[in-house]
Protein backbone atom coordinates (compact mmCIF):
# COMPACT_ATOMS: atom_id res chain seq x y z
CA UNK A 1 0.00 0.00 0.00
CA UNK A 2 1.47 3.37 -1.04
CA UNK A 3 2.39 5.98 1.56
CA UNK A 4 1.54 9.63 0.88
CA UNK A 5 2.76 12.61 2.91
CA UNK A 6 0.75 15.80 2.44
CA UNK A 7 2.43 19.13 3.17
CA UNK A 8 -0.08 21.95 3.61
CA UNK A 9 0.41 25.38 5.12
CA UNK A 10 -2.35 24.74 7.66
CA UNK A 11 -5.00 22.05 8.02
CA UNK A 12 -8.58 21.94 9.35
CA UNK A 13 -10.13 22.94 11.63
CA UNK A 14 -8.21 25.97 10.32
CA UNK A 15 -10.30 27.42 7.46
CA UNK A 16 -8.78 28.33 4.12
CA UNK A 17 -8.99 27.47 0.44
CA UNK A 18 -5.74 25.48 0.22
CA UNK A 19 -6.42 23.81 3.54
CA UNK A 20 -9.88 22.69 2.41
CA UNK A 21 -8.45 21.24 -0.81
CA UNK A 22 -5.77 19.30 1.07
CA UNK A 23 -8.29 18.04 3.61
CA UNK A 24 -10.75 16.89 0.94
CA UNK A 25 -8.02 15.01 -0.94
CA UNK A 26 -6.97 13.29 2.29
CA UNK A 27 -10.59 12.54 3.15
CA UNK A 28 -11.34 11.01 -0.25
CA UNK A 29 -8.31 8.74 -0.09
CA UNK A 30 -8.91 7.79 3.55
CA UNK A 31 -12.50 6.82 2.76
CA UNK A 32 -11.35 4.62 -0.12
CA UNK A 33 -8.76 2.92 2.15
CA UNK A 34 -6.38 2.84 -0.82
CA UNK A 35 -3.20 4.19 0.79
CA UNK A 36 -1.53 5.27 4.05
CA UNK A 37 -1.43 9.03 4.70
CA UNK A 38 0.12 11.58 7.03
CA UNK A 39 -0.11 15.38 7.08
CA UNK A 40 2.41 17.97 8.25
CA UNK A 41 1.50 21.64 8.58
CA UNK A 42 1.89 24.73 10.78
CA UNK A 43 -0.01 24.71 14.05
CA UNK A 44 -0.81 28.41 14.26
CA UNK A 45 0.52 28.28 17.83
CA UNK A 46 3.99 28.07 19.39
CA UNK A 47 3.55 24.45 20.45
CA UNK A 48 4.01 21.43 18.18
CA UNK A 49 1.22 18.86 18.42
CA UNK A 50 0.51 15.36 17.10
CA UNK A 51 -3.07 14.22 16.65
CA UNK A 52 -5.45 12.02 14.72
CA UNK A 53 -7.81 14.22 12.73
CA UNK A 54 -10.65 12.26 11.11
CA UNK A 55 -8.53 9.14 11.36
CA UNK A 56 -5.35 10.58 9.78
CA UNK A 57 -2.13 11.44 11.64
CA UNK A 58 -1.52 15.22 11.53
CA UNK A 59 1.68 16.84 12.81
CA UNK A 60 1.17 20.54 13.49
CA UNK A 61 4.52 22.28 13.87
CA UNK A 62 4.74 25.26 16.21
CA UNK A 63 5.78 28.62 14.74
CA UNK A 64 7.28 31.82 16.09
CA UNK A 65 6.35 34.63 13.68
CA UNK A 66 5.22 35.63 10.20
CA UNK A 67 7.01 37.78 7.64
CA UNK A 68 4.99 38.84 4.56
CA UNK A 69 2.50 36.02 5.33
CA UNK A 70 5.30 33.43 5.45
CA UNK A 71 5.25 31.53 8.71
CA UNK A 72 8.74 31.30 10.26
CA UNK A 73 9.65 28.21 12.24
CA UNK A 74 13.09 26.85 13.06
CA UNK A 75 11.90 23.42 14.16
CA UNK A 76 9.99 22.54 11.00
CA UNK A 77 12.99 21.16 9.06
CA UNK A 78 13.86 18.78 11.89
CA UNK A 79 10.25 17.62 12.23
CA UNK A 80 9.85 17.17 8.48
CA UNK A 81 13.10 15.21 8.20
CA UNK A 82 12.08 12.94 11.06
CA UNK A 83 8.66 12.31 9.54
CA UNK A 84 10.15 11.44 6.13
CA UNK A 85 12.72 9.11 7.71
CA UNK A 86 10.16 7.30 9.86
CA UNK A 87 7.15 7.25 7.51
CA UNK A 88 9.18 6.68 4.31
CA UNK A 89 6.54 8.14 1.94
CA UNK A 90 6.40 6.98 -1.67
CA UNK A 91 4.82 10.30 -2.64
CA UNK A 92 5.03 13.79 -1.14
CA UNK A 93 2.12 16.03 -2.13
CA UNK A 94 3.25 19.63 -1.56
CA UNK A 95 0.76 22.50 -1.58
CA UNK A 96 2.32 25.72 -2.90
CA UNK A 97 3.01 28.55 -2.29
CA UNK A 98 4.93 27.87 0.91
CA UNK A 99 8.49 28.96 0.04
CA UNK A 100 10.31 28.39 3.34
CA UNK A 101 9.02 24.84 3.60
CA UNK A 102 9.85 24.26 -0.06
CA UNK A 103 13.43 25.23 0.79
CA UNK A 104 13.49 22.79 3.72
CA UNK A 105 11.92 20.01 1.65
CA UNK A 106 14.40 20.33 -1.21
CA UNK A 107 17.28 19.83 1.21
CA UNK A 108 15.99 16.54 2.64
CA UNK A 109 13.65 14.80 0.16
CA UNK A 110 15.08 11.39 -0.80
CA UNK A 111 15.99 10.99 -4.50
CA UNK A 112 13.54 8.13 -5.01
CA UNK A 113 10.52 9.91 -3.48
CA UNK A 114 8.00 11.17 -5.98
CA UNK A 115 7.11 14.86 -5.54
CA UNK A 116 3.74 16.25 -6.61
CA UNK A 117 3.52 20.05 -6.43
CA UNK A 118 -0.02 21.39 -6.17
CA UNK A 119 0.26 24.90 -7.60
CA UNK A 120 -2.58 26.88 -6.02
CA UNK A 121 -1.25 30.34 -6.79
CA UNK A 122 1.75 32.35 -7.95
CA UNK A 123 3.20 34.69 -5.34
CA UNK A 124 1.40 37.84 -6.45
CA UNK A 125 1.47 40.46 -3.71
CA UNK A 126 4.80 39.95 -1.94
CA UNK A 127 7.07 41.26 -4.72
CA UNK A 128 10.17 41.81 -2.57
CA UNK A 129 9.84 38.40 -0.93
CA UNK A 130 9.44 36.80 -4.34
CA UNK A 131 12.88 38.00 -5.43
CA UNK A 132 14.34 36.00 -2.53
CA UNK A 133 12.41 32.80 -3.17
CA UNK A 134 12.27 32.66 -6.98
CA UNK A 135 15.24 30.26 -7.20
CA UNK A 136 13.72 27.97 -4.57
CA UNK A 137 10.43 28.01 -6.43
CA UNK A 138 12.15 27.09 -9.70
CA UNK A 139 14.08 24.22 -8.04
CA UNK A 140 10.83 22.92 -6.56
CA UNK A 141 9.11 22.87 -9.95
CA UNK A 142 12.16 21.27 -11.55
CA UNK A 143 12.18 18.51 -8.91
CA UNK A 144 8.47 17.80 -9.24
CA UNK A 145 7.31 14.70 -11.08
CA UNK A 146 3.92 16.30 -11.66
CA UNK A 147 2.67 19.86 -11.19
CA UNK A 148 -1.05 20.29 -10.55
CA UNK A 149 -2.79 23.50 -11.58
CA UNK A 150 -6.38 24.23 -10.62
CA UNK A 151 -7.47 25.58 -14.02
CA UNK A 152 -6.21 25.92 -17.61
CA UNK A 153 -6.51 29.70 -17.23
CA UNK A 154 -3.87 29.71 -14.53
CA UNK A 155 -1.36 27.73 -16.58
CA UNK A 156 -1.67 30.14 -19.50
CA UNK A 157 -0.85 33.20 -17.38
CA UNK A 158 1.66 31.85 -14.84
CA UNK A 159 5.27 32.85 -15.49
CA UNK A 160 6.75 30.28 -13.05
CA UNK A 161 4.90 27.43 -14.81
CA UNK A 162 5.84 28.38 -18.38
CA UNK A 163 9.05 26.31 -18.43
CA UNK A 164 7.28 23.27 -17.03
CA UNK A 165 4.02 23.04 -18.96
CA UNK A 166 5.06 19.57 -20.21
CA UNK A 167 4.47 18.16 -16.73
CA UNK A 168 1.52 20.31 -15.64
CA UNK A 169 -1.85 18.60 -15.24
CA UNK A 170 -5.22 20.06 -14.31
CA UNK A 171 -6.69 19.01 -10.98
CA UNK A 172 -9.58 21.36 -10.49
CA UNK A 173 -10.83 22.25 -7.04
CA UNK A 174 -14.11 20.64 -6.10
CA UNK A 175 -17.11 20.66 -3.82
CA UNK A 176 -18.98 18.04 -1.81
CA UNK A 177 -22.62 17.93 -3.07
CA UNK A 178 -23.70 16.00 0.04
CA UNK A 179 -23.37 19.25 2.03
CA UNK A 180 -26.20 20.81 0.03
CA UNK A 181 -29.00 18.23 0.12
CA UNK A 182 -32.40 19.93 0.04
CA UNK A 183 -33.82 18.43 3.23
CA UNK A 184 -37.09 19.72 4.73
CA UNK A 185 -35.08 21.33 7.53
CA UNK A 186 -32.85 23.20 5.05
CA UNK A 187 -35.86 24.36 3.03
CA UNK A 188 -37.49 25.71 6.20
CA UNK A 189 -34.32 27.64 7.02
CA UNK A 190 -34.19 29.01 3.47
CA UNK A 191 -37.78 30.23 3.78
CA UNK A 192 -36.95 31.88 7.10
CA UNK A 193 -34.04 33.81 5.55
CA UNK A 194 -36.17 34.95 2.63
CA UNK A 195 -38.88 36.17 5.02
CA UNK A 196 -36.27 37.92 7.17
CA UNK A 197 -35.37 40.03 4.14
CA UNK A 198 -38.97 40.59 3.02
CA UNK A 199 -38.74 38.11 0.13
CA UNK A 200 -36.77 40.48 -2.08
CA UNK A 201 -33.97 39.04 -4.27
CA UNK A 202 -30.84 38.25 -2.28
CA UNK A 203 -27.31 39.01 -3.50
CA UNK A 204 -24.70 37.04 -1.58
CA UNK A 205 -20.96 37.35 -1.15
CA UNK A 206 -18.78 34.98 0.88
CA UNK A 207 -15.04 35.20 1.48
CA UNK A 208 -12.22 36.70 3.49
CA UNK A 209 -12.35 40.46 3.80
CA UNK A 210 -9.07 41.26 2.06
CA UNK A 211 -8.30 43.58 -0.86
CA UNK A 212 -8.20 41.06 -3.69
CA UNK A 213 -11.73 39.83 -2.89
CA UNK A 214 -13.02 43.16 -4.24
CA UNK A 215 -15.72 43.75 -1.62
CA UNK A 216 -14.97 47.48 -1.74
CA UNK A 217 -16.03 47.55 -5.41
CA UNK A 218 -19.28 45.81 -4.55
CA UNK A 219 -20.08 48.36 -1.86
CA UNK A 220 -19.29 51.19 -4.31
CA UNK A 221 -21.57 49.58 -6.89
CA UNK A 222 -24.55 49.24 -4.55
CA UNK A 223 -25.98 52.79 -5.06
CA UNK A 224 -26.10 52.04 -8.82
CA UNK A 225 -28.27 48.95 -8.31
CA UNK A 226 -31.73 50.26 -9.20
CA UNK A 227 -33.79 47.15 -8.47
CA UNK A 228 -35.09 46.07 -5.10
CA UNK A 229 -32.73 43.63 -3.34
CA UNK A 230 -30.55 43.06 -0.31
CA UNK A 231 -26.83 42.31 -0.26
CA UNK A 232 -25.55 39.83 2.34
CA UNK A 233 -21.80 39.86 2.98
CA UNK A 234 -20.46 36.77 4.73
CA UNK A 235 -17.00 36.27 6.19
CA UNK A 236 -14.59 38.57 7.96
CA UNK A 237 -10.98 39.71 7.76
CA UNK A 238 -8.55 42.56 8.08
CA UNK A 239 -10.80 44.96 6.10
CA UNK A 240 -14.09 44.19 7.86
CA UNK A 241 -14.29 47.29 10.03
CA UNK A 242 -13.13 49.57 7.22
CA UNK A 243 -15.77 48.11 4.90
CA UNK A 244 -18.46 48.59 7.52
CA UNK A 245 -17.45 52.25 7.89
CA UNK A 246 -17.50 52.63 4.11
CA UNK A 247 -21.01 51.22 3.82
CA UNK A 248 -23.86 53.76 3.94
CA UNK A 249 -26.67 51.53 2.71
CA UNK A 250 -29.41 49.82 4.72
CA UNK A 251 -29.56 47.16 1.97
CA UNK A 252 -26.12 45.81 2.86
CA UNK A 253 -25.88 43.40 5.80
CA UNK A 254 -22.61 42.07 7.25
CA UNK A 255 -23.19 38.53 8.52
CA UNK A 256 -19.72 37.81 9.93
CA UNK A 257 -18.24 34.33 9.75
CA UNK A 258 -20.92 31.80 8.81
CA UNK A 259 -20.65 28.33 10.33
CA UNK A 260 -20.23 25.49 7.84
CA UNK A 261 -23.57 23.96 8.79
CA UNK A 262 -25.36 27.28 8.06
CA UNK A 263 -23.72 28.00 4.70
CA UNK A 264 -26.13 25.85 2.62
CA UNK A 265 -29.15 27.83 3.75
CA UNK A 266 -27.57 31.13 2.68
CA UNK A 267 -26.45 29.74 -0.67
CA UNK A 268 -29.90 28.28 -1.32
CA UNK A 269 -31.74 31.42 -0.19
CA UNK A 270 -29.73 33.62 -2.55
CA UNK A 271 -30.52 34.48 -6.14
CA UNK A 272 -27.21 35.93 -7.31
CA UNK A 273 -23.71 35.20 -6.05
CA UNK A 274 -21.55 38.27 -6.50
CA UNK A 275 -17.86 37.37 -6.55
CA UNK A 276 -15.95 40.58 -7.36
CA UNK A 277 -12.35 39.38 -6.85
CA UNK A 278 -9.86 41.47 -8.83
CA UNK A 279 -6.50 39.63 -8.87
CA UNK A 280 -5.38 36.09 -9.59
CA UNK A 281 -4.79 35.63 -5.88
CA UNK A 282 -8.31 34.31 -6.45
CA UNK A 283 -7.05 31.31 -8.36
CA UNK A 284 -10.30 29.32 -8.50
CA UNK A 285 -13.21 30.21 -6.20
CA UNK A 286 -14.57 27.22 -4.27
CA UNK A 287 -17.27 29.43 -2.73
CA UNK A 288 -18.29 30.41 -6.26
CA UNK A 289 -18.63 26.74 -7.26
CA UNK A 290 -20.66 25.99 -4.12
CA UNK A 291 -23.02 28.89 -4.79
CA UNK A 292 -23.42 27.84 -8.42
CA UNK A 293 -24.28 24.30 -7.32
CA UNK A 294 -27.04 25.85 -5.19
CA UNK A 295 -28.47 27.55 -8.32
CA UNK A 296 -27.05 31.04 -7.99
CA UNK A 297 -26.46 33.00 -11.17
CA UNK A 298 -22.93 34.41 -10.90
CA UNK A 299 -21.55 37.92 -11.32
CA UNK A 300 -17.76 38.12 -11.54
CA UNK A 301 -14.97 40.32 -12.83
CA UNK A 302 -12.65 39.30 -15.65
CA UNK A 303 -9.38 38.31 -13.95
CA UNK A 304 -6.44 37.50 -16.25
CA UNK A 305 -4.91 34.17 -15.28
CA UNK A 306 -7.60 33.23 -12.76
CA UNK A 307 -9.74 30.12 -12.81
CA UNK A 308 -12.75 32.17 -11.68
CA UNK A 309 -13.65 32.80 -15.32
CA UNK A 310 -13.34 29.07 -16.04
CA UNK A 311 -15.59 28.07 -13.15
CA UNK A 312 -18.30 30.53 -14.19
CA UNK A 313 -18.69 31.10 -17.94
CA UNK A 314 -19.77 34.50 -19.24
CA UNK A 315 -23.17 34.32 -20.88
CA UNK A 316 -23.68 30.72 -19.75
CA UNK A 317 -23.70 30.61 -15.94
CA UNK A 318 -23.58 34.34 -15.24
CA UNK A 319 -22.20 37.69 -16.31
CA UNK A 320 -18.56 38.78 -16.33
CA UNK A 321 -17.62 42.47 -16.01
CA UNK A 322 -14.49 44.48 -16.75
CA UNK A 323 -12.09 44.17 -13.83
CA UNK A 324 -12.71 46.83 -11.18
CA UNK A 325 -15.47 48.55 -13.16
CA UNK A 326 -18.27 49.32 -10.69
CA UNK A 327 -20.64 50.60 -13.39
CA UNK A 328 -20.40 47.32 -15.30
CA UNK A 329 -20.70 45.34 -12.07
CA UNK A 330 -23.92 47.14 -11.13
CA UNK A 331 -25.22 46.79 -14.72
CA UNK A 332 -24.70 43.03 -14.59
CA UNK A 333 -26.57 42.82 -11.29
CA UNK A 334 -29.41 45.03 -12.61
CA UNK A 335 -29.70 42.85 -15.73
CA UNK A 336 -30.15 39.69 -13.66
CA UNK A 337 -32.55 41.35 -11.22
CA UNK A 338 -34.69 42.69 -14.07
CA UNK A 339 -34.84 39.43 -16.05
CA UNK A 340 -36.06 36.57 -13.89
CA UNK A 341 -36.03 34.06 -16.74
CA UNK A 342 -32.43 34.89 -17.68
CA UNK A 343 -31.43 34.57 -14.03
CA UNK A 344 -33.08 31.16 -13.78
CA UNK A 345 -31.45 29.99 -17.03
CA UNK A 346 -28.01 30.95 -15.74
CA UNK A 347 -28.76 29.37 -12.36
CA UNK A 348 -29.71 26.01 -13.91
CA UNK A 349 -26.62 26.11 -16.14
CA UNK A 350 -24.47 26.98 -13.12
CA UNK A 351 -25.61 23.91 -11.21
CA UNK A 352 -25.01 21.68 -14.24
CA UNK A 353 -21.52 23.09 -14.82
CA UNK A 354 -20.52 22.22 -11.26
CA UNK A 355 -22.13 18.77 -11.47
CA UNK A 356 -20.23 18.05 -14.68
CA UNK A 357 -16.84 19.39 -13.62
CA UNK A 358 -16.30 20.18 -9.94
CA UNK A 359 -17.61 17.45 -7.64
CA UNK A 360 -15.86 14.96 -5.36
CA UNK A 361 -16.99 11.99 -7.46
CA UNK A 362 -15.18 13.34 -10.52
CA UNK A 363 -12.01 14.13 -8.61
CA UNK A 364 -11.82 10.78 -6.80
CA UNK A 365 -11.04 8.91 -10.00
CA UNK A 366 -8.48 11.54 -11.00
CA UNK A 367 -6.68 11.16 -7.68
CA UNK A 368 -6.45 7.38 -7.91
CA UNK A 369 -4.97 7.71 -11.37
CA UNK A 370 -2.58 10.46 -10.21
CA UNK A 371 -1.24 8.34 -7.34
CA UNK A 372 -1.46 5.07 -9.29
CA UNK A 373 -3.45 3.41 -6.52
mmCIF file of N, CA and C in Angstrom, residues 188-202 268-271:
data_model
loop_
_atom_site.group_PDB
_atom_site.id
_atom_site.type_symbol
_atom_site.label_atom_id
_atom_site.label_comp_id
_atom_site.label_asym_id
_atom_site.label_seq_id
_atom_site.Cartn_x
_atom_site.Cartn_y
_atom_site.Cartn_z
ATOM 1 N N UNK A 188 -36.857 24.833 5.197
ATOM 2 C CA UNK A 188 -37.491 25.708 6.199
ATOM 3 C C UNK A 188 -36.577 26.872 6.565
ATOM 4 N N UNK A 189 -35.284 26.582 6.701
ATOM 5 C CA UNK A 189 -34.324 27.642 7.023
ATOM 6 C C UNK A 189 -34.190 28.641 5.869
ATOM 7 N N UNK A 190 -34.240 28.140 4.650
ATOM 8 C CA UNK A 190 -34.188 29.013 3.472
ATOM 9 C C UNK A 190 -35.392 29.952 3.462
ATOM 10 N N UNK A 191 -36.563 29.395 3.732
ATOM 11 C CA UNK A 191 -37.782 30.226 3.781
ATOM 12 C C UNK A 191 -37.672 31.297 4.856
ATOM 13 N N UNK A 192 -37.094 30.933 5.998
ATOM 14 C CA UNK A 192 -36.952 31.885 7.095
ATOM 15 C C UNK A 192 -36.035 33.046 6.705
ATOM 16 N N UNK A 193 -34.956 32.742 5.996
ATOM 17 C CA UNK A 193 -34.043 33.806 5.550
ATOM 18 C C UNK A 193 -34.743 34.722 4.554
ATOM 19 N N UNK A 194 -35.467 34.137 3.617
ATOM 20 C CA UNK A 194 -36.175 34.947 2.625
ATOM 21 C C UNK A 194 -37.189 35.878 3.310
ATOM 22 N N UNK A 195 -37.913 35.347 4.286
ATOM 23 C CA UNK A 195 -38.885 36.174 5.021
ATOM 24 C C UNK A 195 -38.191 37.263 5.818
ATOM 25 N N UNK A 196 -37.036 36.929 6.392
ATOM 26 C CA UNK A 196 -36.271 37.915 7.170
ATOM 27 C C UNK A 196 -35.941 39.146 6.330
ATOM 28 N N UNK A 197 -35.712 38.918 5.032
ATOM 29 C CA UNK A 197 -35.368 40.025 4.135
ATOM 30 C C UNK A 197 -36.515 40.352 3.185
ATOM 31 N N UNK A 198 -37.742 40.140 3.689
ATOM 32 C CA UNK A 198 -38.975 40.590 3.017
ATOM 33 C C UNK A 198 -39.148 40.008 1.610
ATOM 34 N N UNK A 199 -38.566 38.832 1.385
ATOM 35 C CA UNK A 199 -38.744 38.111 0.127
ATOM 36 C C UNK A 199 -38.280 38.879 -1.104
ATOM 37 N N UNK A 200 -37.364 39.818 -0.921
ATOM 38 C CA UNK A 200 -36.767 40.479 -2.085
ATOM 39 C C UNK A 200 -35.578 39.640 -2.555
ATOM 40 N N UNK A 201 -35.128 39.807 -3.806
ATOM 41 C CA UNK A 201 -33.973 39.037 -4.270
ATOM 42 C C UNK A 201 -32.750 39.270 -3.386
ATOM 43 N N UNK A 202 -32.018 38.201 -3.157
ATOM 44 C CA UNK A 202 -30.843 38.253 -2.282
ATOM 45 C C UNK A 202 -29.572 38.109 -3.113
ATOM 46 N N UNK A 268 -28.628 28.667 -0.702
ATOM 47 C CA UNK A 268 -29.898 28.283 -1.319
ATOM 48 C C UNK A 268 -30.947 29.388 -1.245
ATOM 49 N N UNK A 269 -30.801 30.298 -0.289
ATOM 50 C CA UNK A 269 -31.743 31.418 -0.190
ATOM 51 C C UNK A 269 -31.409 32.538 -1.170
ATOM 52 N N UNK A 270 -30.192 32.524 -1.702
ATOM 53 C CA UNK A 270 -29.729 33.623 -2.547
ATOM 54 C C UNK A 270 -30.112 33.408 -4.004
ATOM 55 N N UNK A 271 -30.182 34.507 -4.720
ATOM 56 C CA UNK A 271 -30.523 34.479 -6.140
ATOM 57 C C UNK A 271 -29.304 34.717 -7.022
#
